[in-house]
Amino acid sequence: MGETGRLNLIAGKEKFTDPQYVAVWKELASWAPYLGDGFQAQKYPDSQNLFSLGKGAIYAAGSWDITTFRGQAKFAMGAFPPPLQPARRIATSRTMSTSRWA
């Protein structure tokens, strides 16, 4: 999916109900047991704040949040690529050093 998928969504060539997107939603739904109580109603800034305070082990986001966390968090952070199906694995670069994210 990636950038091509994003562009296809904008152009109307793909939909979030297409199988490749439904698979992502299912994967994310399987993370629910590891999330805090009431996570469904939690606002984006609240999630950032909780992670910055060390009250979350993983923050699923993109590179746009690196600056926020580097300015607020008092611990070393790292990044890892999202899980991909074997046929879709690609080389990735690390954008942050020592990992707090698992």
PDB file of N, CA and C in Angstrom:
ATOM      1  N   MET A   1       0.840  -1.162   0.000  1.00  0.00           N
ATOM      2  CA  MET A   1       0.000   0.000   0.000  1.00  0.00           C
ATOM      3  C   MET A   1       0.897   1.241   0.000  1.00  0.00           C
ATOM      4  N   GLY A   2       1.400   1.673   1.131  1.00  0.00           N
ATOM      5  CA  GLY A   2       2.326   2.790   1.168  1.00  0.00           C
ATOM      6  C   GLY A   2       1.814   4.019   0.436  1.00  0.00           C
ATOM      7  N   GLU A   3       2.735   4.739  -0.171  1.00  0.00           N
ATOM      8  CA  GLU A   3       2.380   5.968  -0.885  1.00  0.00           C
ATOM      9  C   GLU A   3       1.461   5.680  -2.068  1.00  0.00           C
ATOM     10  N   THR A   4       1.713   4.584  -2.767  1.00  0.00           N
ATOM     11  CA  THR A   4       0.849   4.221  -3.897  1.00  0.00           C
ATOM     12  C   THR A   4      -0.575   3.986  -3.407  1.00  0.00           C
ATOM     13  N   GLY A   5      -0.710   3.282  -2.304  1.00  0.00           N
ATOM     14  CA  GLY A   5      -2.036   3.043  -1.741  1.00  0.00           C
ATOM     15  C   GLY A   5      -2.722   4.328  -1.330  1.00  0.00           C
ATOM     16  N   ARG A   6      -1.980   5.231  -0.702  1.00  0.00           N
ATOM     17  CA  ARG A   6      -2.537   6.515  -0.291  1.00  0.00           C
ATOM     18  C   ARG A   6      -3.070   7.287  -1.504  1.00  0.00           C
ATOM     19  N   LEU A   7      -2.266   7.330  -2.539  1.00  0.00           N
ATOM     20  CA  LEU A   7      -2.677   8.035  -3.759  1.00  0.00           C
ATOM     21  C   LEU A   7      -3.887   7.362  -4.405  1.00  0.00           C
ATOM     22  N   ASN A   8      -3.914   6.029  -4.377  1.00  0.00           N
ATOM     23  CA  ASN A   8      -5.055   5.303  -4.947  1.00  0.00           C
ATOM     24  C   ASN A   8      -6.334   5.566  -4.154  1.00  0.00           C
ATOM     25  N   LEU A   9      -6.204   5.694  -2.838  1.00  0.00           N
ATOM     26  CA  LEU A   9      -7.372   6.035  -2.024  1.00  0.00           C
ATOM     27  C   LEU A   9      -7.892   7.421  -2.392  1.00  0.00           C
ATOM     28  N   ILE A  10      -6.998   8.377  -2.505  1.00  0.00           N
ATOM     29  CA  ILE A  10      -7.383   9.749  -2.859  1.00  0.00           C
ATOM     30  C   ILE A  10      -8.058   9.790  -4.227  1.00  0.00           C
ATOM     31  N   ALA A  11      -7.505   9.016  -5.164  1.00  0.00           N
ATOM     32  CA  ALA A  11      -8.038   9.001  -6.531  1.00  0.00           C
ATOM     33  C   ALA A  11      -9.306   8.165  -6.659  1.00  0.00           C
ATOM     34  N   GLY A  12      -9.676   7.461  -5.593  1.00  0.00           N
ATOM     35  CA  GLY A  12     -10.872   6.625  -5.652  1.00  0.00           C
ATOM     36  C   GLY A  12     -10.649   5.279  -6.323  1.00  0.00           C
ATOM     37  N   LYS A  13      -9.389   4.912  -6.564  1.00  0.00           N
ATOM     38  CA  LYS A  13      -9.076   3.627  -7.194  1.00  0.00           C
ATOM     39  C   LYS A  13      -9.107   2.479  -6.187  1.00  0.00           C
ATOM     40  N   GLU A  14      -8.956   2.801  -4.910  1.00  0.00           N
ATOM     41  CA  GLU A  14      -9.023   1.808  -3.840  1.00  0.00           C
ATOM     42  C   GLU A  14      -9.945   2.348  -2.762  1.00  0.00           C
ATOM     43  N   LYS A  15     -10.446   1.420  -1.914  1.00  0.00           N
ATOM     44  CA  LYS A  15     -11.315   1.793  -0.804  1.00  0.00           C
ATOM     45  C   LYS A  15     -10.800   1.123   0.467  1.00  0.00           C
ATOM     46  N   PHE A  16     -11.119   1.722   1.618  1.00  0.00           N
ATOM     47  CA  PHE A  16     -10.714   1.120   2.888  1.00  0.00           C
ATOM     48  C   PHE A  16     -11.384  -0.229   3.114  1.00  0.00           C
ATOM     49  N   THR A  17     -12.393  -0.562   2.336  1.00  0.00           N
ATOM     50  CA  THR A  17     -13.058  -1.859   2.456  1.00  0.00           C
ATOM     51  C   THR A  17     -12.428  -2.916   1.558  1.00  0.00           C
ATOM     52  N   ASP A  18     -11.405  -2.547   0.784  1.00  0.00           N
ATOM     53  CA  ASP A  18     -10.686  -3.523  -0.035  1.00  0.00           C
ATOM     54  C   ASP A  18      -9.896  -4.466   0.888  1.00  0.00           C
ATOM     55  N   PRO A  19      -9.709  -5.719   0.458  1.00  0.00           N
ATOM     56  CA  PRO A  19      -9.093  -6.727   1.331  1.00  0.00           C
ATOM     57  C   PRO A  19      -7.761  -6.319   1.974  1.00  0.00           C
ATOM     58  N   GLN A  20      -6.897  -5.626   1.245  1.00  0.00           N
ATOM     59  CA  GLN A  20      -5.602  -5.267   1.811  1.00  0.00           C
ATOM     60  C   GLN A  20      -5.732  -4.295   2.982  1.00  0.00           C
ATOM     61  N   TYR A  21      -6.757  -3.450   2.970  1.00  0.00           N
ATOM     62  CA  TYR A  21      -6.980  -2.510   4.068  1.00  0.00           C
ATOM     63  C   TYR A  21      -7.703  -3.190   5.218  1.00  0.00           C
ATOM     64  N   VAL A  22      -8.663  -4.044   4.908  1.00  0.00           N
ATOM     65  CA  VAL A  22      -9.378  -4.786   5.946  1.00  0.00           C
ATOM     66  C   VAL A  22      -8.381  -5.627   6.756  1.00  0.00           C
ATOM     67  N   ALA A  23      -7.379  -6.191   6.096  1.00  0.00           N
ATOM     68  CA  ALA A  23      -6.365  -6.978   6.801  1.00  0.00           C
ATOM     69  C   ALA A  23      -5.612  -6.117   7.818  1.00  0.00           C
ATOM     70  N   VAL A  24      -5.338  -4.877   7.456  1.00  0.00           N
ATOM     71  CA  VAL A  24      -4.656  -3.958   8.386  1.00  0.00           C
ATOM     72  C   VAL A  24      -5.557  -3.658   9.568  1.00  0.00           C
ATOM     73  N   TRP A  25      -6.832  -3.360   9.312  1.00  0.00           N
ATOM     74  CA  TRP A  25      -7.753  -3.049  10.414  1.00  0.00           C
ATOM     75  C   TRP A  25      -7.874  -4.246  11.354  1.00  0.00           C
ATOM     76  N   LYS A  26      -7.899  -5.449  10.797  1.00  0.00           N
ATOM     77  CA  LYS A  26      -7.983  -6.654  11.638  1.00  0.00           C
ATOM     78  C   LYS A  26      -6.733  -6.802  12.503  1.00  0.00           C
ATOM     79  N   GLU A  27      -5.575  -6.549  11.916  1.00  0.00           N
ATOM     80  CA  GLU A  27      -4.323  -6.630  12.677  1.00  0.00           C
ATOM     81  C   GLU A  27      -4.329  -5.619  13.818  1.00  0.00           C
ATOM     82  N   LEU A  28      -4.708  -4.392  13.523  1.00  0.00           N
ATOM     83  CA  LEU A  28      -4.746  -3.363  14.564  1.00  0.00           C
ATOM     84  C   LEU A  28      -5.762  -3.716  15.655  1.00  0.00           C
ATOM     85  N   ALA A  29      -6.881  -4.284  15.286  1.00  0.00           N
ATOM     86  CA  ALA A  29      -7.891  -4.690  16.269  1.00  0.00           C
ATOM     87  C   ALA A  29      -7.340  -5.758  17.200  1.00  0.00           C
ATOM     88  N   SER A  30      -6.429  -6.590  16.717  1.00  0.00           N
ATOM     89  CA  SER A  30      -5.854  -7.647  17.563  1.00  0.00           C
ATOM     90  C   SER A  30      -4.936  -7.072  18.644  1.00  0.00           C
ATOM     91  N   TRP A  31      -4.578  -5.799  18.539  1.00  0.00           N
ATOM     92  CA  TRP A  31      -3.738  -5.153  19.554  1.00  0.00           C
ATOM     93  C   TRP A  31      -4.550  -4.702  20.769  1.00  0.00           C
ATOM     94  N   ALA A  32      -5.869  -4.703  20.693  1.00  0.00           N
ATOM     95  CA  ALA A  32      -6.736  -4.165  21.742  1.00  0.00           C
ATOM     96  C   ALA A  32      -6.404  -4.674  23.146  1.00  0.00           C
ATOM     97  N   PRO A  33      -6.108  -5.965  23.342  1.00  0.00           N
ATOM     98  CA  PRO A  33      -5.814  -6.421  24.708  1.00  0.00           C
ATOM     99  C   PRO A  33      -4.576  -5.759  25.331  1.00  0.00           C
ATOM    100  N   TYR A  34      -3.737  -5.165  24.524  1.00  0.00           N
ATOM    101  CA  TYR A  34      -2.501  -4.555  25.019  1.00  0.00           C
ATOM    102  C   TYR A  34      -2.631  -3.047  25.222  1.00  0.00           C
ATOM    103  N   LEU A  35      -3.792  -2.495  24.940  1.00  0.00           N
ATOM    104  CA  LEU A  35      -4.012  -1.065  25.058  1.00  0.00           C
ATOM    105  C   LEU A  35      -4.707  -0.750  26.377  1.00  0.00           C
ATOM    106  N   GLY A  36      -4.542   0.471  26.847  1.00  0.00           N
ATOM    107  CA  GLY A  36      -5.123   0.872  28.125  1.00  0.00           C
ATOM    108  C   GLY A  36      -6.633   0.928  28.092  1.00  0.00           C
ATOM    109  N   ASP A  37      -7.218   0.910  29.285  1.00  0.00           N
ATOM    110  CA  ASP A  37      -8.671   1.018  29.405  1.00  0.00           C
ATOM    111  C   ASP A  37      -9.148   2.317  28.765  1.00  0.00           C
ATOM    112  N   GLY A  38     -10.213   2.240  28.014  1.00  0.00           N
ATOM    113  CA  GLY A  38     -10.798   3.416  27.398  1.00  0.00           C
ATOM    114  C   GLY A  38     -10.035   3.953  26.199  1.00  0.00           C
ATOM    115  N   PHE A  39      -9.148   3.154  25.628  1.00  0.00           N
ATOM    116  CA  PHE A  39      -8.333   3.640  24.512  1.00  0.00           C
ATOM    117  C   PHE A  39      -9.170   4.116  23.331  1.00  0.00           C
ATOM    118  N   GLN A  40     -10.353   3.554  23.155  1.00  0.00           N
ATOM    119  CA  GLN A  40     -11.189   3.934  22.017  1.00  0.00           C
ATOM    120  C   GLN A  40     -11.603   5.409  22.072  1.00  0.00           C
ATOM    121  N   ALA A  41     -11.703   5.980  23.264  1.00  0.00           N
ATOM    122  CA  ALA A  41     -12.138   7.371  23.427  1.00  0.00           C
ATOM    123  C   ALA A  41     -10.964   8.322  23.656  1.00  0.00           C
ATOM    124  N   GLN A  42      -9.757   7.792  23.674  1.00  0.00           N
ATOM    125  CA  GLN A  42      -8.579   8.611  23.946  1.00  0.00           C
ATOM    126  C   GLN A  42      -8.254   9.510  22.762  1.00  0.00           C
ATOM    127  N   LYS A  43      -7.955  10.751  23.025  1.00  0.00           N
ATOM    128  CA  LYS A  43      -7.616  11.719  21.978  1.00  0.00           C
ATOM    129  C   LYS A  43      -6.134  11.607  21.615  1.00  0.00           C
ATOM    130  N   TYR A  44      -5.808  12.020  20.406  1.00  0.00           N
ATOM    131  CA  TYR A  44      -4.436  11.933  19.880  1.00  0.00           C
ATOM    132  C   TYR A  44      -3.418  12.596  20.814  1.00  0.00           C
ATOM    133  N   PRO A  45      -3.647  13.852  21.259  1.00  0.00           N
ATOM    134  CA  PRO A  45      -2.665  14.482  22.150  1.00  0.00           C
ATOM    135  C   PRO A  45      -2.516  13.744  23.487  1.00  0.00           C
ATOM    136  N   ASP A  46      -3.612  13.131  23.967  1.00  0.00           N
ATOM    137  CA  ASP A  46      -3.525  12.363  25.207  1.00  0.00           C
ATOM    138  C   ASP A  46      -2.613  11.152  25.031  1.00  0.00           C
ATOM    139  N   SER A  47      -2.709  10.508  23.882  1.00  0.00           N
ATOM    140  CA  SER A  47      -1.848   9.355  23.592  1.00  0.00           C
ATOM    141  C   SER A  47      -0.387   9.787  23.525  1.00  0.00           C
ATOM    142  N   GLN A  48      -0.126  10.912  22.872  1.00  0.00           N
ATOM    143  CA  GLN A  48       1.246  11.424  22.804  1.00  0.00           C
ATOM    144  C   GLN A  48       1.779  11.711  24.205  1.00  0.00           C
ATOM    145  N   ASN A  49       0.967  12.341  25.024  1.00  0.00           N
ATOM    146  CA  ASN A  49       1.383  12.692  26.372  1.00  0.00           C
ATOM    147  C   ASN A  49       1.675  11.450  27.212  1.00  0.00           C
ATOM    148  N   LEU A  50       0.792  10.466  27.172  1.00  0.00           N
ATOM    149  CA  LEU A  50       1.006   9.237  27.939  1.00  0.00           C
ATOM    150  C   LEU A  50       2.296   8.540  27.523  1.00  0.00           C
ATOM    151  N   PHE A  51       2.560   8.486  26.219  1.00  0.00           N
ATOM    152  CA  PHE A  51       3.796   7.861  25.754  1.00  0.00           C
ATOM    153  C   PHE A  51       5.011   8.656  26.235  1.00  0.00           C
ATOM    154  N   SER A  52       4.942   9.984  26.107  1.00  0.00           N
ATOM    155  CA  SER A  52       6.056  10.830  26.534  1.00  0.00           C
ATOM    156  C   SER A  52       6.350  10.694  28.022  1.00  0.00           C
ATOM    157  N   LEU A  53       5.324  10.410  28.801  1.00  0.00           N
ATOM    158  CA  LEU A  53       5.499  10.220  30.243  1.00  0.00           C
ATOM    159  C   LEU A  53       5.970   8.810  30.591  1.00  0.00           C
ATOM    160  N   GLY A  54       6.175   7.974  29.575  1.00  0.00           N
ATOM    161  CA  GLY A  54       6.625   6.602  29.819  1.00  0.00           C
ATOM    162  C   GLY A  54       5.514   5.660  30.217  1.00  0.00           C
ATOM    163  N   LYS A  55       4.273   6.026  29.951  1.00  0.00           N
ATOM    164  CA  LYS A  55       3.134   5.182  30.321  1.00  0.00           C
ATOM    165  C   LYS A  55       2.628   4.338  29.162  1.00  0.00           C
ATOM    166  N   GLY A  56       3.417   4.244  28.124  1.00  0.00           N
ATOM    167  CA  GLY A  56       3.100   3.400  26.977  1.00  0.00           C
ATOM    168  C   GLY A  56       4.385   2.878  26.373  1.00  0.00           C
ATOM    169  N   ALA A  57       4.443   1.604  26.092  1.00  0.00           N
ATOM    170  CA  ALA A  57       5.671   0.998  25.553  1.00  0.00           C
ATOM    171  C   ALA A  57       5.813   1.215  24.053  1.00  0.00           C
ATOM    172  N   ILE A  58       4.696   1.290  23.359  1.00  0.00           N
ATOM    173  CA  ILE A  58       4.715   1.439  21.898  1.00  0.00           C
ATOM    174  C   ILE A  58       3.735   2.537  21.519  1.00  0.00           C
ATOM    175  N   TYR A  59       4.153   3.354  20.580  1.00  0.00           N
ATOM    176  CA  TYR A  59       3.276   4.388  20.036  1.00  0.00           C
ATOM    177  C   TYR A  59       3.289   4.194  18.531  1.00  0.00           C
ATOM    178  N   ALA A  60       2.202   3.689  18.007  1.00  0.00           N
ATOM    179  CA  ALA A  60       2.126   3.416  16.571  1.00  0.00           C
ATOM    180  C   ALA A  60       1.820   4.709  15.841  1.00  0.00           C
ATOM    181  N   ALA A  61       2.799   5.219  15.117  1.00  0.00           N
ATOM    182  CA  ALA A  61       2.634   6.483  14.409  1.00  0.00           C
ATOM    183  C   ALA A  61       3.646   6.553  13.278  1.00  0.00           C
ATOM    184  N   GLY A  62       3.896   7.734  12.831  1.00  0.00           N
ATOM    185  CA  GLY A  62       4.851   7.939  11.753  1.00  0.00           C
ATOM    186  C   GLY A  62       5.936   8.911  12.167  1.00  0.00           C
ATOM    187  N   SER A  63       6.799   9.200  11.231  1.00  0.00           N
ATOM    188  CA  SER A  63       7.948  10.052  11.511  1.00  0.00           C
ATOM    189  C   SER A  63       7.549  11.468  11.926  1.00  0.00           C
ATOM    190  N   TRP A  64       6.326  11.874  11.643  1.00  0.00           N
ATOM    191  CA  TRP A  64       5.868  13.215  12.006  1.00  0.00           C
ATOM    192  C   TRP A  64       5.844  13.424  13.518  1.00  0.00           C
ATOM    193  N   ASP A  65       5.821  12.345  14.302  1.00  0.00           N
ATOM    194  CA  ASP A  65       5.784  12.469  15.759  1.00  0.00           C
ATOM    195  C   ASP A  65       7.167  12.469  16.411  1.00  0.00           C
ATOM    196  N   ILE A  66       8.208  12.209  15.667  1.00  0.00           N
ATOM    197  CA  ILE A  66       9.549  12.124  16.251  1.00  0.00           C
ATOM    198  C   ILE A  66       9.921  13.412  16.982  1.00  0.00           C
ATOM    199  N   THR A  67       9.713  14.545  16.358  1.00  0.00           N
ATOM    200  CA  THR A  67      10.076  15.820  16.976  1.00  0.00           C
ATOM    201  C   THR A  67       9.337  16.031  18.292  1.00  0.00           C
ATOM    202  N   THR A  68       8.053  15.719  18.314  1.00  0.00           N
ATOM    203  CA  THR A  68       7.262  15.858  19.539  1.00  0.00           C
ATOM    204  C   THR A  68       7.867  15.030  20.658  1.00  0.00           C
ATOM    205  N   PHE A  69       8.167  13.772  20.378  1.00  0.00           N
ATOM    206  CA  PHE A  69       8.674  12.894  21.423  1.00  0.00           C
ATOM    207  C   PHE A  69      10.096  13.253  21.838  1.00  0.00           C
ATOM    208  N   ARG A  70      10.916  13.629  20.910  1.00  0.00           N
ATOM    209  CA  ARG A  70      12.279  14.031  21.274  1.00  0.00           C
ATOM    210  C   ARG A  70      12.267  15.261  22.172  1.00  0.00           C
ATOM    211  N   GLY A  71      11.281  16.137  22.008  1.00  0.00           N
ATOM    212  CA  GLY A  71      11.198  17.330  22.831  1.00  0.00           C
ATOM    213  C   GLY A  71      10.574  17.091  24.199  1.00  0.00           C
ATOM    214  N   GLN A  72       9.784  16.028  24.342  1.00  0.00           N
ATOM    215  CA  GLN A  72       9.050  15.793  25.587  1.00  0.00           C
ATOM    216  C   GLN A  72       9.550  14.609  26.398  1.00  0.00           C
ATOM    217  N   ALA A  73       9.923  13.537  25.738  1.00  0.00           N
ATOM    218  CA  ALA A  73      10.280  12.300  26.442  1.00  0.00           C
ATOM    219  C   ALA A  73      11.650  12.420  27.100  1.00  0.00           C
ATOM    220  N   LYS A  74      11.774  11.789  28.244  1.00  0.00           N
ATOM    221  CA  LYS A  74      13.034  11.791  28.992  1.00  0.00           C
ATOM    222  C   LYS A  74      13.712  10.425  28.919  1.00  0.00           C
ATOM    223  N   PHE A  75      13.544   9.747  27.809  1.00  0.00           N
ATOM    224  CA  PHE A  75      14.144   8.431  27.609  1.00  0.00           C
ATOM    225  C   PHE A  75      14.544   8.287  26.142  1.00  0.00           C
ATOM    226  N   ALA A  76      15.467   7.375  25.895  1.00  0.00           N
ATOM    227  CA  ALA A  76      15.892   7.097  24.517  1.00  0.00           C
ATOM    228  C   ALA A  76      14.777   6.352  23.790  1.00  0.00           C
ATOM    229  N   MET A  77      14.552   6.720  22.543  1.00  0.00           N
ATOM    230  CA  MET A  77      13.504   6.071  21.762  1.00  0.00           C
ATOM    231  C   MET A  77      14.089   5.459  20.499  1.00  0.00           C
ATOM    232  N   GLY A  78      13.342   4.569  19.926  1.00  0.00           N
ATOM    233  CA  GLY A  78      13.732   3.964  18.665  1.00  0.00           C
ATOM    234  C   GLY A  78      12.499   3.743  17.824  1.00  0.00           C
ATOM    235  N   ALA A  79      12.702   3.167  16.671  1.00  0.00           N
ATOM    236  CA  ALA A  79      11.592   2.902  15.762  1.00  0.00           C
ATOM    237  C   ALA A  79      11.789   1.541  15.113  1.00  0.00           C
ATOM    238  N   PHE A  80      10.716   0.962  14.687  1.00  0.00           N
ATOM    239  CA  PHE A  80      10.780  -0.296  13.954  1.00  0.00           C
ATOM    240  C   PHE A  80       9.713  -0.279  12.880  1.00  0.00           C
ATOM    241  N   PRO A  81       9.939  -1.007  11.805  1.00  0.00           N
ATOM    242  CA  PRO A  81       8.941  -1.028  10.730  1.00  0.00           C
ATOM    243  C   PRO A  81       7.704  -1.808  11.166  1.00  0.00           C
ATOM    244  N   PRO A  82       6.573  -1.516  10.564  1.00  0.00           N
ATOM    245  CA  PRO A  82       5.359  -2.259  10.897  1.00  0.00           C
ATOM    246  C   PRO A  82       5.461  -3.692  10.397  1.00  0.00           C
ATOM    247  N   PRO A  83       4.694  -4.593  11.015  1.00  0.00           N
ATOM    248  CA  PRO A  83       4.697  -5.969  10.518  1.00  0.00           C
ATOM    249  C   PRO A  83       4.108  -6.017   9.115  1.00  0.00           C
ATOM    250  N   LEU A  84       4.762  -6.741   8.242  1.00  0.00           N
ATOM    251  CA  LEU A  84       4.284  -6.877   6.866  1.00  0.00           C
ATOM    252  C   LEU A  84       4.149  -8.349   6.521  1.00  0.00           C
ATOM    253  N   GLN A  85       3.297  -8.625   5.575  1.00  0.00           N
ATOM    254  CA  GLN A  85       3.213  -9.985   5.066  1.00  0.00           C
ATOM    255  C   GLN A  85       4.538 -10.295   4.381  1.00  0.00           C
ATOM    256  N   PRO A  86       5.010 -11.550   4.415  1.00  0.00           N
ATOM    257  CA  PRO A  86       6.331 -11.888   3.850  1.00  0.00           C
ATOM    258  C   PRO A  86       6.562 -11.360   2.433  1.00  0.00           C
ATOM    259  N   ALA A  87       5.582 -11.406   1.582  1.00  0.00           N
ATOM    260  CA  ALA A  87       5.768 -10.960   0.190  1.00  0.00           C
ATOM    261  C   ALA A  87       5.923  -9.449   0.090  1.00  0.00           C
ATOM    262  N   ARG A  88       5.562  -8.717   1.133  1.00  0.00           N
ATOM    263  CA  ARG A  88       5.593  -7.256   1.089  1.00  0.00           C
ATOM    264  C   ARG A  88       6.747  -6.667   1.891  1.00  0.00           C
ATOM    265  N   ARG A  89       7.624  -7.511   2.433  1.00  0.00           N
ATOM    266  CA  ARG A  89       8.728  -6.997   3.244  1.00  0.00           C
ATOM    267  C   ARG A  89       9.678  -6.178   2.375  1.00  0.00           C
ATOM    268  N   ILE A  90      10.072  -5.033   2.909  1.00  0.00           N
ATOM    269  CA  ILE A  90      10.996  -4.157   2.193  1.00  0.00           C
ATOM    270  C   ILE A  90      12.073  -3.687   3.158  1.00  0.00           C
ATOM    271  N   ALA A  91      13.159  -3.208   2.628  1.00  0.00           N
ATOM    272  CA  ALA A  91      14.214  -2.652   3.461  1.00  0.00           C
ATOM    273  C   ALA A  91      13.726  -1.331   4.045  1.00  0.00           C
ATOM    274  N   THR A  92      14.052  -1.088   5.311  1.00  0.00           N
ATOM    275  CA  THR A  92      13.666   0.166   5.953  1.00  0.00           C
ATOM    276  C   THR A  92      14.881   0.784   6.596  1.00  0.00           C
ATOM    277  N   SER A  93      14.806   2.053   6.851  1.00  0.00           N
ATOM    278  CA  SER A  93      15.892   2.718   7.557  1.00  0.00           C
ATOM    279  C   SER A  93      15.414   3.095   8.948  1.00  0.00           C
ATOM    280  N   ARG A  94      16.303   3.117   9.888  1.00  0.00           N
ATOM    281  CA  ARG A  94      15.969   3.516  11.254  1.00  0.00           C
ATOM    282  C   ARG A  94      16.047   5.037  11.344  1.00  0.00           C
ATOM    283  N   THR A  95      15.056   5.632  11.976  1.00  0.00           N
ATOM    284  CA  THR A  95      15.055   7.088  12.088  1.00  0.00           C
ATOM    285  C   THR A  95      15.406   7.563  13.481  1.00  0.00           C
ATOM    286  N   MET A  96      15.397   6.673  14.452  1.00  0.00           N
ATOM    287  CA  MET A  96      15.755   7.052  15.809  1.00  0.00           C
ATOM    288  C   MET A  96      16.685   6.006  16.383  1.00  0.00           C
ATOM    289  N   SER A  97      17.404   6.380  17.428  1.00  0.00           N
ATOM    290  CA  SER A  97      18.385   5.475  18.016  1.00  0.00           C
ATOM    291  C   SER A  97      17.752   4.517  19.010  1.00  0.00           C
ATOM    292  N   THR A  98      18.478   4.148  20.016  1.00  0.00           N
ATOM    293  CA  THR A  98      18.109   3.115  20.977  1.00  0.00           C
ATOM    294  C   THR A  98      16.615   2.998  21.216  1.00  0.00           C
ATOM    295  N   SER A  99      16.129   1.806  21.175  1.00  0.00           N
ATOM    296  CA  SER A  99      14.681   1.609  21.156  1.00  0.00           C
ATOM    297  C   SER A  99      14.061   1.510  22.533  1.00  0.00           C
ATOM    298  N   ARG A 100      12.991   2.248  22.761  1.00  0.00           N
ATOM    299  CA  ARG A 100      12.088   2.008  23.876  1.00  0.00           C
ATOM    300  C   ARG A 100      10.912   1.224  23.318  1.00  0.00           C
ATOM    301  N   TRP A 101      10.672   1.369  22.035  1.00  0.00           N
ATOM    302  CA  TRP A 101       9.599   0.628  21.380  1.00  0.00           C
ATOM    303  C   TRP A 101      10.095  -0.784  21.145  1.00  0.00           C
ATOM    304  N   ALA A 102       9.217  -1.722  21.326  1.00  0.00           N
ATOM    305  CA  ALA A 102       9.623  -3.112  21.143  1.00  0.00           C
ATOM    306  C   ALA A 102       9.230  -3.623  19.787  1.00  0.00           C
TER     307      ALA A 102
END
